[in-house]
Amino acid sequence: MLDMRRMQVLRAVVSSGSVTAAAAHLGFTPSAVSQQVAALEKEAGIALLERVGRGVRPTAAGRLLTGHAAVISQHVAEAETALADLRAGRTGRLAVRYFASIGPTMLAPALARARRAHPGVAIDPKLSDLEDPEPLVEQGEVDLAVVVRHPGAESRPGVSLVRLREDAYQAVLPTGHPLAARRVVDLADLAVEPWVGSEPPGPCREPIIAACAAAGFTPDIVATSEDYATAQGFVAAGLGVSLIPRLGLCARHPGVAVRRVRRPEPTRTIYAAVREGSLTQPALRALLEALVA
């Protein structure tokens, strides 16, 4: 295999037409330059330079290698520039996965802010079709995933969980419901009501079930919807009451009343899952800071 450093030495000799001049340019001694060229000729199996008076000129093989060395040098320089742009956050791509209720509320303004700061970075947000997109972060397929976890939950190996915010669940009642006259509803007051389930099984349903258990009951779920708009429609139609997180209530149905819940107040904790060490990427760091803000 040809040594790239020796090819660059050959290129300097050919460019200057003199071993001595090339040595002065490279900061080597003339004997060191001659040794490098001799070693390269041994690797190539053919003479690369020939004497002309007090100078040297390339053989056909020398011209061939010198041309390739110039192309390689250009590619290396381009690679170094591309790496510098990537390190500085001027180029690159970020793959983001999120769940529906944070899209218009948390994610949209954070994406806009990150894109203003790093306009050359392509940010690819996609609604996750997995209950848990954290494995995609672990495998390097996704740069950032927004997930719901218990406070203090352990992450997968090589993944860091950055807490973004607490998102409290609120009582969603038909507008004519007697409890709608209150500003705050005790969770136990909903024990005898039929319920509309607003969450699929998983980390977003668990805070509801745990809070109801702490209040001394298990909700009687008579209808289930896995999107908040339909759940509100079911409540407005009088099928039951529901608990929906605050971030899921940015668009409210006119037929429901929303009230704060206490004793206890169910809350989900939202995290960003990122690979350990990935926050050296300026664009990813900017996106995470925007989500926190």
Coordinates of C-alpha atoms in Angstrom, one line a residue:
M1 CA 0.0 0.0 0.0
L2 CA 1.3 3.4 -0.9
D3 CA 2.0 5.8 1.9
M4 CA 0.0 9.0 1.6
R5 CA 2.6 11.1 3.4
R6 CA 5.3 10.0 1.1
M7 CA 3.2 10.8 -1.9
Q8 CA 2.8 14.4 -0.5
V9 CA 6.6 14.5 -0.2
L10 CA 7.0 13.4 -3.8
R11 CA 4.4 16.1 -4.8
A12 CA 6.5 18.8 -3.1
V13 CA 9.7 17.6 -4.9
V14 CA 8.0 17.5 -8.3
S15 CA 6.4 20.9 -7.7
S16 CA 9.8 22.6 -6.7
G17 CA 11.9 20.5 -9.1
S18 CA 14.5 20.1 -6.4
V19 CA 15.0 17.9 -3.3
T20 CA 16.6 20.8 -1.4
A21 CA 13.8 23.2 -2.2
A22 CA 11.2 20.6 -1.2
A23 CA 13.0 20.0 2.0
A24 CA 13.1 23.7 2.9
H25 CA 9.3 23.9 2.1
L26 CA 8.4 20.9 4.2
G27 CA 10.8 21.7 7.1
F28 CA 12.8 18.4 6.5
T29 CA 16.4 17.8 5.8
P30 CA 17.3 16.9 2.1
S31 CA 18.4 13.5 3.2
A32 CA 15.0 12.8 4.9
V33 CA 13.2 13.9 1.7
S34 CA 15.4 11.6 -0.3
Q35 CA 14.7 8.7 2.1
Q36 CA 10.9 9.3 1.8
V37 CA 11.1 9.3 -2.0
A38 CA 13.2 6.1 -2.0
A39 CA 10.8 4.3 0.3
L40 CA 7.9 5.3 -1.9
E41 CA 9.7 4.1 -5.0
K42 CA 10.2 0.8 -3.2
E43 CA 6.5 0.6 -2.4
A44 CA 5.6 1.5 -6.0
G45 CA 8.2 -0.9 -7.5
I46 CA 9.3 1.7 -10.1
A47 CA 11.4 4.8 -10.3
L48 CA 9.5 8.0 -9.7
L49 CA 12.2 10.7 -10.2
E50 CA 15.1 11.2 -12.5
R51 CA 18.1 13.5 -12.3
V52 CA 18.2 16.6 -14.6
G53 CA 21.3 18.7 -14.1
R54 CA 21.1 19.8 -10.4
G55 CA 17.4 19.1 -10.1
V56 CA 15.0 16.3 -10.6
R57 CA 11.9 15.7 -12.7
P58 CA 9.2 13.0 -12.4
T59 CA 9.1 9.9 -14.5
A60 CA 5.8 8.9 -16.0
A61 CA 5.1 6.9 -12.8
G62 CA 6.0 10.0 -10.8
R63 CA 3.6 12.2 -12.7
L64 CA 0.9 9.6 -12.2
L65 CA 1.3 9.5 -8.4
T66 CA 1.7 13.2 -8.2
G67 CA -1.6 13.7 -9.9
H68 CA -3.3 11.3 -7.6
A69 CA -1.7 12.9 -4.6
A70 CA -3.2 16.3 -5.6
V71 CA -6.6 14.8 -6.0
I72 CA -6.4 13.1 -2.6
S73 CA -5.2 16.3 -0.9
Q74 CA -8.2 18.2 -2.4
H75 CA -10.5 15.5 -1.1
V76 CA -8.9 15.6 2.4
A77 CA -9.3 19.4 2.5
E78 CA -12.9 19.1 1.5
A79 CA -13.5 16.5 4.1
E80 CA -11.9 18.7 6.8
T81 CA -14.1 21.6 5.7
A82 CA -17.2 19.4 5.8
L83 CA -16.3 18.2 9.3
A84 CA -15.7 21.7 10.5
D85 CA -19.1 22.7 9.2
L86 CA -20.7 19.7 10.9
R87 CA -19.0 20.4 14.2
A88 CA -20.0 24.1 14.1
G89 CA -23.6 23.2 13.3
R90 CA -23.6 24.7 9.9
T91 CA -24.6 21.4 8.2
G92 CA -26.0 18.1 9.1
R93 CA -29.3 16.3 9.8
L94 CA -31.3 15.7 12.9
A95 CA -33.9 12.9 13.1
V96 CA -36.6 13.6 15.8
R97 CA -39.4 11.4 17.0
Y98 CA -42.3 12.8 19.1
F99 CA -45.8 12.0 20.3
A100 CA -48.9 13.8 19.1
S101 CA -49.8 16.1 22.0
I102 CA -46.5 17.8 22.2
G103 CA -46.3 18.5 18.4
P104 CA -48.2 21.8 18.3
T105 CA -47.4 22.9 21.8
M106 CA -43.7 22.1 22.7
L107 CA -42.1 20.9 19.5
A108 CA -43.3 23.4 16.9
P109 CA -41.8 26.5 18.5
A110 CA -38.6 24.6 19.5
L111 CA -38.1 23.5 15.9
A112 CA -38.6 27.0 14.7
R113 CA -36.0 28.3 17.2
A114 CA -33.5 25.6 16.4
R115 CA -33.8 26.2 12.6
R116 CA -33.3 29.9 13.0
A117 CA -30.1 29.2 14.9
H118 CA -28.9 26.5 12.5
P119 CA -30.5 27.1 9.1
G120 CA -28.1 24.7 7.3
V121 CA -29.1 21.7 9.4
A122 CA -32.0 19.6 8.1
I123 CA -34.3 18.7 11.0
D124 CA -36.6 15.7 10.3
P125 CA -39.5 15.5 12.9
K126 CA -41.8 12.5 12.6
L127 CA -44.7 11.3 14.7
S128 CA -43.5 8.1 16.4
D129 CA -45.5 5.0 15.6
L130 CA -43.9 3.2 18.4
E131 CA -44.9 3.1 22.1
D132 CA -41.3 3.6 23.0
P133 CA -38.9 5.2 20.4
E134 CA -35.9 5.2 22.9
P135 CA -34.4 2.0 21.2
L136 CA -34.1 4.0 18.0
V137 CA -32.0 6.6 19.9
E138 CA -29.9 3.8 21.3
Q139 CA -29.3 2.3 17.8
G140 CA -28.4 5.7 16.3
E141 CA -31.4 5.9 14.0
V142 CA -32.9 8.9 15.8
D143 CA -31.0 11.8 17.4
L144 CA -33.7 12.9 19.8
A145 CA -37.0 11.3 20.9
V146 CA -39.6 12.9 23.2
V147 CA -40.9 10.3 25.7
V148 CA -42.9 10.0 28.9
R149 CA -41.1 8.3 31.8
H150 CA -41.5 8.0 35.6
P151 CA -39.4 10.6 37.5
G152 CA -36.0 9.0 38.0
A153 CA -36.6 6.3 35.4
E154 CA -33.4 4.6 34.1
S155 CA -32.5 5.0 30.5
R156 CA -31.1 2.4 28.1
P157 CA -27.3 2.0 27.9
G158 CA -25.7 4.9 26.0
V159 CA -28.9 7.0 26.2
S160 CA -29.4 10.1 28.4
L161 CA -32.9 11.3 29.6
V162 CA -33.2 15.0 29.9
R163 CA -36.3 16.2 31.8
L164 CA -38.3 18.7 29.9
R165 CA -41.5 19.4 31.9
E166 CA -44.3 18.1 34.1
D167 CA -47.7 17.9 32.3
A168 CA -50.6 17.6 34.7
Y169 CA -53.8 15.8 33.7
Q170 CA -57.1 17.8 34.0
A171 CA -60.7 16.7 34.4
V172 CA -62.7 17.0 31.2
L173 CA -66.5 17.1 31.9
P174 CA -69.6 17.7 29.9
T175 CA -70.5 21.4 30.2
G176 CA -73.7 20.6 32.1
H177 CA -72.1 18.3 34.6
P178 CA -72.6 19.3 38.3
L179 CA -68.8 19.3 38.9
A180 CA -68.3 21.8 36.1
A181 CA -69.4 24.5 38.5
R182 CA -66.3 24.0 40.6
R183 CA -62.9 25.5 39.8
V184 CA -61.0 22.4 41.1
V185 CA -62.2 18.8 41.3
D186 CA -61.1 16.2 43.8
L187 CA -60.2 13.1 41.9
A188 CA -62.3 11.0 44.3
D189 CA -65.4 12.9 43.1
L190 CA -65.0 11.1 39.8
A191 CA -65.0 7.6 41.3
V192 CA -68.7 7.0 40.6
E193 CA -68.6 8.4 37.0
P194 CA -68.3 6.4 33.8
W195 CA -65.0 7.2 32.2
V196 CA -63.7 7.9 28.7
G197 CA -60.2 6.5 28.4
S198 CA -58.0 9.0 26.6
E199 CA -54.7 7.1 26.7
P200 CA -53.5 3.8 25.3
P201 CA -51.8 1.3 27.7
G202 CA -48.3 2.5 28.5
P203 CA -46.5 5.4 30.3
C204 CA -49.2 8.0 29.7
R205 CA -52.0 5.9 31.2
E206 CA -50.0 4.8 34.2
P207 CA -50.1 8.2 36.1
I208 CA -53.9 8.1 35.7
I209 CA -54.3 4.6 37.1
A210 CA -51.9 5.2 39.9
A211 CA -53.6 8.5 40.9
C212 CA -57.1 6.8 40.9
A213 CA -55.7 4.0 43.0
A214 CA -54.3 6.6 45.5
A215 CA -57.8 8.2 45.6
G216 CA -59.3 4.8 46.4
F217 CA -60.9 3.6 43.1
T218 CA -60.4 2.1 39.7
P219 CA -62.0 4.1 36.9
D220 CA -64.9 2.5 35.1
I221 CA -63.9 3.0 31.5
V222 CA -66.9 2.7 29.2
A223 CA -65.4 4.1 26.0
T224 CA -61.9 4.4 24.8
S225 CA -60.2 6.8 22.4
E226 CA -56.5 7.1 21.8
D227 CA -56.6 10.7 20.6
Y228 CA -57.6 13.6 22.7
A229 CA -60.0 15.3 20.2
T230 CA -62.2 12.2 20.0
A231 CA -62.1 11.7 23.7
Q232 CA -63.4 15.2 24.2
G233 CA -66.1 14.5 21.7
F234 CA -67.2 11.4 23.7
V235 CA -67.3 13.5 26.9
A236 CA -69.3 16.2 25.2
A237 CA -71.8 13.6 24.0
G238 CA -72.3 12.5 27.6
L239 CA -70.5 9.1 27.5
G240 CA -68.4 9.9 30.6
V241 CA -65.7 12.0 32.1
S242 CA -62.0 11.9 31.2
L243 CA -58.6 13.0 32.2
I244 CA -56.5 14.6 29.5
P245 CA -53.0 16.2 29.9
R246 CA -52.8 20.0 29.7
L247 CA -50.7 19.8 26.5
G248 CA -53.4 17.7 24.9
L249 CA -56.0 20.4 25.4
C250 CA -54.7 23.1 23.1
A251 CA -57.8 22.6 21.0
R252 CA -60.9 22.4 23.2
H253 CA -64.2 21.0 22.3
P254 CA -67.0 23.6 22.9
G255 CA -69.1 21.0 24.7
V256 CA -66.7 20.3 27.5
A257 CA -65.5 22.0 30.7
V258 CA -61.9 21.6 31.8
R259 CA -61.0 21.7 35.5
R260 CA -57.9 21.2 37.6
V261 CA -57.7 18.0 39.6
R262 CA -56.3 17.5 43.1
R263 CA -55.9 14.9 45.8
P264 CA -53.9 13.7 43.9
E265 CA -53.1 15.5 40.7
P266 CA -52.0 13.0 38.0
T267 CA -49.0 14.2 36.2
R268 CA -46.9 12.7 33.4
T269 CA -43.2 13.6 33.1
I270 CA -41.8 14.4 29.6
Y271 CA -38.2 13.7 28.7
A272 CA -36.0 14.0 25.7
A273 CA -33.9 10.9 25.0
V274 CA -30.6 11.6 23.4
R275 CA -27.4 9.6 22.9
E276 CA -24.7 10.1 25.5
G277 CA -22.2 12.6 24.2
S278 CA -24.3 13.7 21.3
L279 CA -24.9 17.2 22.8
T280 CA -21.5 18.3 21.4
Q281 CA -23.6 18.8 18.2
P282 CA -24.6 22.5 18.3
A283 CA -27.9 22.0 16.4
L284 CA -29.0 19.2 18.7
R285 CA -28.0 21.1 21.8
A286 CA -30.0 24.2 20.5
L287 CA -33.1 22.0 19.9
L288 CA -32.9 20.5 23.4
E289 CA -32.5 24.0 25.0
A290 CA -35.5 25.2 23.0
L291 CA -37.6 22.2 24.2
V292 CA -36.5 22.9 27.8
A293 CA -37.4 26.6 27.4

